[in-house]
Amino acid sequence: MTDTAARTDTYTKFVRSAPGKLIAKQVGLPRPSTLPRRGDRPEPVLGPVVVLGDSAGAEQITRDLLGQGIDVRRRFDELRSVGSVVAVLDEISTPADLGRILLPLSGAMRSLAPGARVVTISRPARGEDPARDAARGGVEGFLRSLAHEMRGGATANGILVRDGVDLDAPGVTGALRFLLSARSAFVTGQFLTVSTADGSRTADLAKPLAGRTALVTGAARGIGAAIARTLAADGAQLVVLDVPGAGTELSRLANDLRAVPVQLDVTSDGAGDRLVAFLRERGLSLDIAVLNAGITRDKLFANMTPERWVPVLAVNISSQITLTQALIEAGDVLGDQPRVVSLASTSGIAGNRGQTNYAASKAGVIAFVGALAARLESIGGTANAVAPGFIETEMTAKMPALTREVARRLNSLQQGGLPVDVAEAIAFLASDEAGGLRGETLRVCGQNMVGK
């Protein structure tokens, strides 16, 4: 089982009890549903799956799912319970096409099982054909609104496939597999764009990162430790890095995972060169680099000081630039088709009161992965980011109680996420199947009510 129960907040525990459920229903209070995660729902896809759409792409998706041994239907007829819905809208040409494909789902909404998944597959607008672009743009409004209406821990997400990329490309099948799985429990109302047909299908779904070496910075505790444990569970060999002050926790994690520990301040002079030298001494070549190290020094901007501003920018974004620069320039410490995954934040998308320094650093991360993706493309590499929303960590546990409680409820799933939710998204972006995703920022936030 996951650590969901152990990390569930007091309010959620209460409203899930018999008396709490009754009171919450009578008063109209939020009633967060249990989110099945990987340990709770091991099957890769919750069936039966209904595939909507009449295009050749819909047939491709149907054949792919059937090839995985999944129960696939083309209509909702006689189904009392529906596990997943895939709406394929890749060939829509006018807004009228939206209703033709999507309206059958309306009558089946109450049949969706707890923890169900709805995924749309469509093309992004190109600014060429007004009617077609209006239809394509309409998919986004539909999907984001539908995500607000999902109940019982169900989610709704979308995949945008660039024109010229077939729907059987590894990036499409990989994104669909992730969004249909329990690994995307805290991802809803989001779109992933598959830009190229690059990448390859994962041969071993149980160990998709087998044979890969991954670096995780800021790994000693919290989200960093969850990332390391998830990558290790997926088969990766780990290099875990953190500051010398976290040496005890880092050593304990390294022992648990049989990982290689590195004590290094990523903001120190020559940190990138020292990391390269360390990797060379150990004969290690990185296939994956997860740039997770981060800090906060919150204060209203009117009271902001250099002591609060400079360290946040240095750790959260400048260190990512210098480390990746050193790894790329070294030439011999990155494997073929490297995957870089950076930690951004929803604060970098929507801003947050008292976090001008933090939001600036995280917005910088989002722009950074876009530029880095273009640089890595020539060697078959990718760079993407994950932007967590409210996640139950030691840091958020120190927030004022009322602020923390409000923050938990300001998303469509009405609860905080867990560190493992962020880790699962990173593991997907680090996989072979994510080779078609370039410069993406995937929000793991339960569809925060702020931002997009």
Coordinates of N, CA and C in Angstrom, one line a residue, residues 77-255:
D77 N -23.0 1.4 -24.5 CA -24.2 0.5 -24.4 C -24.0 -0.6 -23.4
E78 N -25.0 -0.8 -22.5 CA -25.0 -1.9 -21.6 C -23.9 -2.0 -20.6
L79 N -23.1 -0.9 -20.5 CA -22.0 -0.9 -19.5 C -22.5 -0.2 -18.2
R80 N -22.5 -0.9 -17.1 CA -23.0 -0.4 -15.8 C -21.9 0.5 -15.2
S81 N -20.6 0.1 -15.5 CA -19.5 0.8 -14.9 C -18.4 1.0 -16.0
V82 N -17.9 2.2 -16.0 CA -16.9 2.5 -17.0 C -15.6 2.9 -16.3
G83 N -14.5 2.3 -16.6 CA -13.2 2.5 -15.9 C -12.5 3.7 -16.6
S84 N -12.4 3.8 -17.9 CA -11.7 4.8 -18.6 C -12.4 5.2 -19.9
V85 N -12.2 6.4 -20.3 CA -12.7 6.9 -21.6 C -11.6 7.6 -22.3
V86 N -11.4 7.2 -23.6 CA -10.4 7.9 -24.5 C -11.2 8.5 -25.6
A87 N -11.2 9.8 -25.7 CA -11.9 10.5 -26.8 C -10.9 11.0 -27.8
V88 N -11.0 10.4 -29.0 CA -10.0 10.7 -30.0 C -10.6 11.8 -31.0
L89 N -10.0 13.0 -31.0 CA -10.6 14.1 -31.8 C -9.5 14.6 -32.7
D90 N -8.7 13.8 -33.3 CA -7.5 14.2 -34.1 C -7.9 14.7 -35.4
E91 N -9.1 14.4 -35.9 CA -9.5 14.8 -37.3 C -10.7 15.8 -37.3
I92 N -11.0 16.4 -36.1 CA -12.1 17.3 -36.1 C -11.8 18.6 -37.0
S93 N -12.8 19.1 -37.6 CA -12.6 20.2 -38.5 C -13.5 21.4 -38.3
T94 N -14.5 21.3 -37.5 CA -15.4 22.4 -37.1 C -15.9 22.2 -35.7
P95 N -16.3 23.2 -35.0 CA -16.8 23.1 -33.6 C -17.9 22.1 -33.5
A96 N -18.7 21.9 -34.6 CA -19.9 20.9 -34.5 C -19.4 19.5 -34.3
D97 N -18.1 19.2 -34.7 CA -17.6 17.9 -34.5 C -17.4 17.5 -33.0
L98 N -17.2 18.5 -32.2 CA -17.0 18.3 -30.8 C -18.2 17.5 -30.1
G99 N -19.4 18.0 -30.4 CA -20.6 17.4 -29.8 C -20.8 16.0 -30.3
R100 N -20.5 15.8 -31.6 CA -20.7 14.5 -32.2 C -19.9 13.4 -31.5
I101 N -18.7 13.7 -31.1 CA -17.8 12.8 -30.5 C -17.9 12.7 -29.0
L102 N -18.1 13.9 -28.4 CA -18.0 14.0 -26.9 C -19.4 13.8 -26.2
L103 N -20.5 14.2 -26.8 CA -21.8 14.1 -26.1 C -22.2 12.7 -25.6
P104 N -21.8 11.6 -26.3 CA -22.1 10.3 -25.7 C -21.6 10.1 -24.3
L105 N -20.5 10.8 -24.0 CA -19.9 10.7 -22.6 C -20.8 11.3 -21.6
S106 N -21.6 12.4 -22.0 CA -22.5 13.0 -21.0 C -23.4 12.1 -20.3
G107 N -24.0 11.2 -21.1 CA -25.0 10.2 -20.5 C -24.3 9.1 -19.7
A108 N -23.0 9.0 -19.8 CA -22.3 8.0 -19.1 C -21.5 8.5 -17.9
M109 N -21.6 9.8 -17.6 CA -20.8 10.3 -16.5 C -21.1 9.7 -15.2
R110 N -22.3 9.4 -14.9 CA -22.6 8.8 -13.6 C -22.2 7.3 -13.6
S111 N -21.8 6.8 -14.7 CA -21.3 5.4 -14.7 C -19.8 5.2 -14.5
L112 N -19.1 6.4 -14.4 CA -17.7 6.3 -14.2 C -17.3 5.7 -12.9
A113 N -16.4 4.8 -12.9 CA -16.0 4.1 -11.6 C -15.2 5.1 -10.8
P114 N -15.1 4.8 -9.5 CA -14.2 5.6 -8.6 C -12.8 5.5 -9.2
G115 N -12.1 6.7 -9.3 CA -10.7 6.7 -9.8 C -10.7 6.5 -11.3
A116 N -11.8 6.8 -12.0 CA -11.8 6.6 -13.5 C -10.9 7.6 -14.1
R117 N -10.6 7.4 -15.4 CA -9.8 8.3 -16.2 C -10.5 8.6 -17.5
V118 N -10.5 9.9 -17.8 CA -10.9 10.4 -19.1 C -9.8 11.1 -19.8
V119 N -9.4 10.7 -21.0 CA -8.3 11.3 -21.7 C -8.8 11.7 -23.1
T120 N -8.5 13.0 -23.5 CA -8.8 13.4 -24.9 C -7.4 13.3 -25.7
I121 N -7.5 13.0 -26.9 CA -6.4 13.0 -27.8 C -6.8 13.9 -29.0
S122 N -6.0 15.0 -29.2 CA -6.4 15.9 -30.2 C -5.1 16.6 -30.8
R123 N -5.3 17.5 -31.7 CA -4.2 18.3 -32.3 C -4.2 19.7 -31.8
P124 N -3.1 20.4 -31.6 CA -3.1 21.8 -31.2 C -3.5 22.7 -32.4
A125 N -4.1 23.8 -32.1 CA -4.4 24.8 -33.1 C -3.1 25.3 -33.7
R126 N -3.2 25.7 -35.0 CA -2.0 26.1 -35.8 C -2.1 27.5 -36.3
G127 N -3.2 28.2 -36.1 CA -3.4 29.5 -36.6 C -3.5 29.6 -38.1
E128 N -4.1 28.6 -38.7 CA -4.2 28.5 -40.2 C -5.7 28.5 -40.6
D129 N -6.4 27.5 -40.2 CA -7.8 27.4 -40.6 C -8.7 27.8 -39.4
P130 N -9.5 28.9 -39.5 CA -10.3 29.4 -38.3 C -11.2 28.3 -37.8
A131 N -12.0 27.6 -38.6 CA -13.0 26.7 -38.1 C -12.3 25.5 -37.4
R132 N -11.2 25.0 -38.1 CA -10.5 23.8 -37.5 C -9.8 24.2 -36.2
D133 N -9.2 25.4 -36.2 CA -8.5 25.8 -34.9 C -9.5 26.1 -33.8
A134 N -10.7 26.6 -34.2 CA -11.7 26.8 -33.1 C -12.1 25.5 -32.5
A135 N -12.3 24.5 -33.4 CA -12.6 23.1 -32.9 C -11.5 22.6 -32.0
R136 N -10.3 22.7 -32.4 CA -9.2 22.2 -31.7 C -9.0 23.0 -30.3
G137 N -9.2 24.3 -30.4 CA -9.1 25.0 -29.1 C -10.3 24.7 -28.2
G138 N -11.4 24.3 -28.8 CA -12.5 24.0 -27.9 C -12.3 22.7 -27.1
V139 N -11.4 21.8 -27.5 CA -11.1 20.6 -26.7 C -10.5 21.1 -25.4
E140 N -9.7 22.1 -25.4 CA -9.0 22.5 -24.1 C -10.1 23.0 -23.2
G141 N -11.0 23.9 -23.6 CA -12.0 24.4 -22.7 C -12.9 23.3 -22.2
F142 N -13.2 22.4 -23.0 CA -14.1 21.2 -22.6 C -13.3 20.4 -21.5
L143 N -12.1 20.0 -21.8 CA -11.4 19.1 -20.9 C -11.1 19.8 -19.6
R144 N -10.7 21.0 -19.6 CA -10.4 21.7 -18.3 C -11.7 21.8 -17.4
S145 N -12.8 22.1 -18.1 CA -14.1 22.2 -17.4 C -14.5 20.9 -16.9
L146 N -14.4 19.8 -17.7 CA -14.8 18.5 -17.3 C -14.0 18.1 -16.1
A147 N -12.7 18.4 -16.0 CA -11.9 18.0 -14.9 C -12.4 18.5 -13.6
H148 N -13.0 19.7 -13.6 CA -13.7 20.3 -12.4 C -14.9 19.5 -12.0
E149 N -15.5 18.8 -12.9 CA -16.7 18.1 -12.6 C -16.5 16.6 -12.2
M150 N -15.3 16.1 -12.3 CA -15.1 14.7 -12.0 C -15.3 14.5 -10.5
R151 N -15.7 13.3 -10.2 CA -16.0 12.9 -8.8 C -15.3 11.6 -8.5
G152 N -15.3 11.2 -7.2 CA -14.8 9.9 -6.8 C -13.3 9.7 -7.1
G153 N -12.5 10.7 -7.1 CA -11.1 10.6 -7.4 C -10.8 10.4 -8.9
A154 N -11.8 10.6 -9.8 CA -11.6 10.4 -11.2 C -10.9 11.7 -11.7
T155 N -10.2 11.6 -12.8 CA -9.4 12.7 -13.4 C -9.7 12.8 -14.9
A156 N -9.4 14.0 -15.5 CA -9.6 14.2 -16.9 C -8.4 15.0 -17.4
N157 N -7.7 14.4 -18.4 CA -6.5 15.1 -19.0 C -6.5 14.9 -20.5
G158 N -5.6 15.7 -21.1 CA -5.6 15.6 -22.6 C -4.2 15.5 -23.1
I159 N -4.1 14.9 -24.3 CA -2.8 14.8 -25.1 C -3.0 15.6 -26.4
L160 N -2.1 16.5 -26.6 CA -2.0 17.2 -27.9 C -0.9 16.6 -28.7
V161 N -1.3 16.2 -30.0 CA -0.3 15.6 -30.8 C -0.1 16.5 -32.0
R162 N 1.2 16.9 -32.2 CA 1.5 17.8 -33.3 C 1.1 17.2 -34.7
D163 N 0.7 18.0 -35.6 CA 0.4 17.5 -36.9 C 1.6 16.8 -37.5
G164 N 1.4 15.7 -38.2 CA 2.5 14.9 -38.7 C 3.0 13.8 -37.8
V165 N 2.6 13.8 -36.6 CA 2.9 12.7 -35.6 C 1.8 11.8 -35.5
D166 N 2.0 10.5 -35.9 CA 0.9 9.5 -35.8 C 0.5 9.2 -34.4
L167 N -0.7 8.7 -34.2 CA -1.2 8.4 -32.9 C -0.6 7.2 -32.3
D168 N 0.1 6.4 -33.1 CA 0.8 5.2 -32.6 C 2.3 5.5 -32.2
A169 N 2.7 6.8 -32.2 CA 4.0 7.2 -31.9 C 4.3 6.9 -30.4
P170 N 5.5 6.5 -30.0 CA 5.8 6.2 -28.6 C 5.4 7.3 -27.6
G171 N 5.6 8.5 -28.0 CA 5.2 9.6 -27.1 C 3.7 9.6 -26.8
V172 N 2.9 9.3 -27.8 CA 1.4 9.3 -27.6 C 1.0 8.1 -26.7
T173 N 1.5 6.9 -27.1 CA 1.1 5.7 -26.3 C 1.7 5.8 -24.9
G174 N 2.8 6.4 -24.7 CA 3.4 6.5 -23.4 C 2.6 7.5 -22.5
A175 N 2.3 8.6 -23.1 CA 1.5 9.6 -22.4 C 0.1 9.1 -22.0
L176 N -0.5 8.3 -23.0 CA -1.8 7.7 -22.7 C -1.7 6.7 -21.6
R177 N -0.6 5.9 -21.6 CA -0.5 4.9 -20.6 C -0.3 5.5 -19.2
F178 N 0.5 6.6 -19.1 CA 0.7 7.3 -17.9 C -0.6 7.9 -17.4
L179 N -1.4 8.6 -18.2 CA -2.6 9.3 -17.8 C -3.7 8.4 -17.5
L180 N -3.7 7.2 -18.0 CA -4.7 6.2 -17.7 C -4.4 5.4 -16.4
S181 N -3.1 5.5 -16.0 CA -2.7 4.7 -14.9 C -3.0 5.3 -13.5
A182 N -2.8 4.6 -12.5 CA -2.9 5.1 -11.1 C -1.7 6.0 -10.8
R183 N -0.7 6.1 -11.6 CA 0.5 6.9 -11.3 C 0.2 8.4 -11.5
S184 N -0.9 8.7 -12.2 CA -1.3 10.1 -12.4 C -2.4 10.5 -11.5
A185 N -2.4 10.0 -10.3 CA -3.6 10.2 -9.4 C -3.8 11.7 -9.1
F186 N -2.8 12.5 -9.0 CA -2.9 13.9 -8.6 C -2.7 14.9 -9.9
V187 N -2.9 14.3 -11.1 CA -2.8 15.1 -12.3 C -4.2 15.1 -12.9
T188 N -4.7 16.3 -13.0 CA -6.0 16.4 -13.7 C -6.2 17.8 -14.3
G189 N -6.9 17.9 -15.4 CA -7.1 19.2 -16.1 C -5.9 19.6 -16.8
Q190 N -5.0 18.7 -17.2 CA -3.7 19.1 -17.8 C -3.6 18.5 -19.2
F191 N -2.7 19.1 -20.0 CA -2.4 18.7 -21.3 C -0.9 18.4 -21.5
L192 N -0.6 17.3 -22.2 CA 0.8 17.0 -22.6 C 0.8 17.1 -24.1
T193 N 1.9 17.8 -24.6 CA 2.0 18.0 -26.0 C 3.1 17.0 -26.5
V194 N 2.8 16.2 -27.4 CA 3.8 15.3 -28.1 C 4.2 16.0 -29.4
S195 N 5.5 16.4 -29.4 CA 6.0 17.2 -30.5 C 6.6 16.4 -31.6
T196 N 7.2 15.3 -31.3 CA 7.9 14.5 -32.3 C 7.5 13.0 -32.1
A197 N 7.9 12.2 -33.1 CA 7.7 10.8 -33.1 C 8.8 10.1 -32.4
D198 N 9.8 10.8 -31.8 CA 10.9 10.2 -31.1 C 10.5 9.4 -29.9
G199 N 11.5 8.6 -29.4 CA 11.2 7.8 -28.2 C 11.0 6.3 -28.7
S200 N 10.9 5.5 -27.7 CA 10.6 4.1 -28.0 C 9.7 3.5 -26.9
R201 N 9.0 2.4 -27.3 CA 8.1 1.8 -26.3 C 8.9 1.1 -25.2
T202 N 8.4 1.1 -24.1 CA 9.0 0.4 -22.9 C 8.7 -1.1 -23.0
A203 N 9.8 -1.8 -23.0 CA 9.7 -3.3 -23.1 C 9.2 -3.9 -21.8
D204 N 9.8 -3.4 -20.7 CA 9.5 -3.9 -19.4 C 8.7 -2.9 -18.6
L205 N 7.3 -3.0 -18.6 CA 6.5 -2.1 -17.9 C 6.7 -2.0 -16.4
A206 N 7.2 -3.1 -15.8 CA 7.4 -3.2 -14.4 C 8.7 -2.5 -14.0
K207 N 9.7 -2.4 -14.9 CA 11.0 -1.8 -14.7 C 11.3 -0.9 -15.9
P208 N 10.6 0.1 -16.1 CA 10.8 0.9 -17.3 C 12.2 1.7 -17.4
L209 N 12.8 1.8 -16.2 CA 14.1 2.5 -16.2 C 15.3 1.6 -15.9
A210 N 15.1 0.3 -16.1 CA 16.1 -0.7 -15.9 C 17.3 -0.4 -16.8
G211 N 18.5 -0.5 -16.3 CA 19.7 -0.2 -17.0 C 20.1 1.2 -17.2
R212 N 19.3 2.1 -16.5 CA 19.6 3.6 -16.6 C 20.2 4.1 -15.3
T213 N 21.0 5.1 -15.4 CA 21.6 5.7 -14.2 C 21.0 7.1 -14.1
A214 N 20.5 7.4 -12.9 CA 19.8 8.7 -12.7 C 20.4 9.5 -11.5
L215 N 20.6 10.8 -11.8 CA 21.0 11.7 -10.7 C 19.8 12.4 -10.2
V216 N 19.7 12.5 -8.8 CA 18.6 13.2 -8.2 C 19.3 14.2 -7.2
T217 N 19.1 15.5 -7.5 CA 19.6 16.5 -6.6 C 18.6 16.8 -5.5
G218 N 19.0 17.3 -4.3 CA 18.1 17.6 -3.2 C 17.4 16.3 -2.8
A219 N 18.1 15.2 -2.7 CA 17.5 13.9 -2.6 C 17.3 13.4 -1.2
A220 N 17.8 14.1 -0.2 CA 17.9 13.5 1.1 C 16.5 13.4 1.8
R221 N 15.6 14.2 1.5 CA 14.3 14.1 2.2 C 13.2 14.6 1.3
G222 N 12.0 14.5 1.8 CA 10.8 15.1 1.1 C 10.6 14.5 -0.3
I223 N 10.3 15.5 -1.2 CA 10.0 15.1 -2.6 C 11.2 14.5 -3.2
G224 N 12.4 15.0 -2.9 CA 13.6 14.4 -3.5 C 13.8 12.9 -3.1
A225 N 13.6 12.6 -1.9 CA 13.7 11.2 -1.5 C 12.6 10.3 -2.2
A226 N 11.4 10.9 -2.3 CA 10.3 10.1 -3.0 C 10.7 9.9 -4.5
I227 N 11.3 10.9 -5.1 CA 11.8 10.7 -6.5 C 12.8 9.6 -6.6
A228 N 13.8 9.6 -5.7 CA 14.8 8.6 -5.7 C 14.2 7.2 -5.5
R229 N 13.3 7.1 -4.6 CA 12.7 5.7 -4.3 C 11.9 5.3 -5.5
T230 N 11.2 6.2 -6.1 CA 10.3 5.8 -7.3 C 11.2 5.4 -8.5
L231 N 12.3 6.2 -8.8 CA 13.1 5.8 -9.9 C 13.8 4.5 -9.6
A232 N 14.2 4.2 -8.4 CA 14.8 3.0 -8.0 C 13.8 1.8 -8.2
A233 N 12.6 2.0 -7.8 CA 11.6 1.0 -8.0 C 11.3 0.7 -9.4
D234 N 11.6 1.7 -10.3 CA 11.4 1.5 -11.7 C 12.7 0.9 -12.4
G235 N 13.7 0.6 -11.6 CA 14.8 -0.1 -12.1 C 16.1 0.7 -12.3
A236 N 16.1 2.0 -12.0 CA 17.2 2.9 -12.2 C 18.3 2.7 -11.1
Q237 N 19.6 2.8 -11.5 CA 20.7 2.9 -10.6 C 20.8 4.4 -10.2
L238 N 20.9 4.7 -8.9 CA 20.8 6.1 -8.4 C 22.1 6.7 -8.0
V239 N 22.3 8.0 -8.4 CA 23.3 8.9 -7.8 C 22.5 9.9 -7.0
V240 N 22.6 10.0 -5.7 CA 21.8 10.9 -4.9 C 22.6 12.0 -4.3
L241 N 22.2 13.2 -4.5 CA 23.1 14.4 -4.2 C 22.3 15.3 -3.2
D242 N 23.0 15.8 -2.2 CA 22.5 16.8 -1.4 C 23.6 17.5 -0.7
V243 N 23.3 18.6 0.1 CA 24.3 19.4 0.8 C 24.9 18.6 1.9
P244 N 26.2 18.9 2.3 CA 26.8 18.2 3.4 C 26.0 18.2 4.7
G245 N 25.2 19.2 4.9 CA 24.4 19.2 6.1 C 23.3 18.2 6.2
A246 N 23.0 17.6 5.1 CA 22.0 16.5 5.0 C 22.7 15.2 4.9
G247 N 23.9 15.1 5.2 CA 24.7 13.9 5.0 C 24.1 12.6 5.6
T248 N 23.6 12.8 6.9 CA 23.1 11.6 7.6 C 21.9 11.0 6.8
E249 N 20.9 11.9 6.5 CA 19.7 11.4 5.7 C 20.1 10.9 4.4
L250 N 21.1 11.5 3.7 CA 21.5 11.1 2.4 C 22.2 9.7 2.5
S251 N 23.0 9.5 3.5 CA 23.6 8.2 3.6 C 22.6 7.1 3.9
R252 N 21.6 7.4 4.7 CA 20.6 6.4 5.0 C 19.8 6.1 3.7
L253 N 19.4 7.1 2.9 CA 18.7 6.8 1.7 C 19.6 6.0 0.7
A254 N 20.9 6.4 0.6 CA 21.8 5.7 -0.3 C 21.9 4.2 0.1
N255 N 22.0 4.0 1.4 CA 22.0 2.6 1.8 C 20.8 1.8 1.5

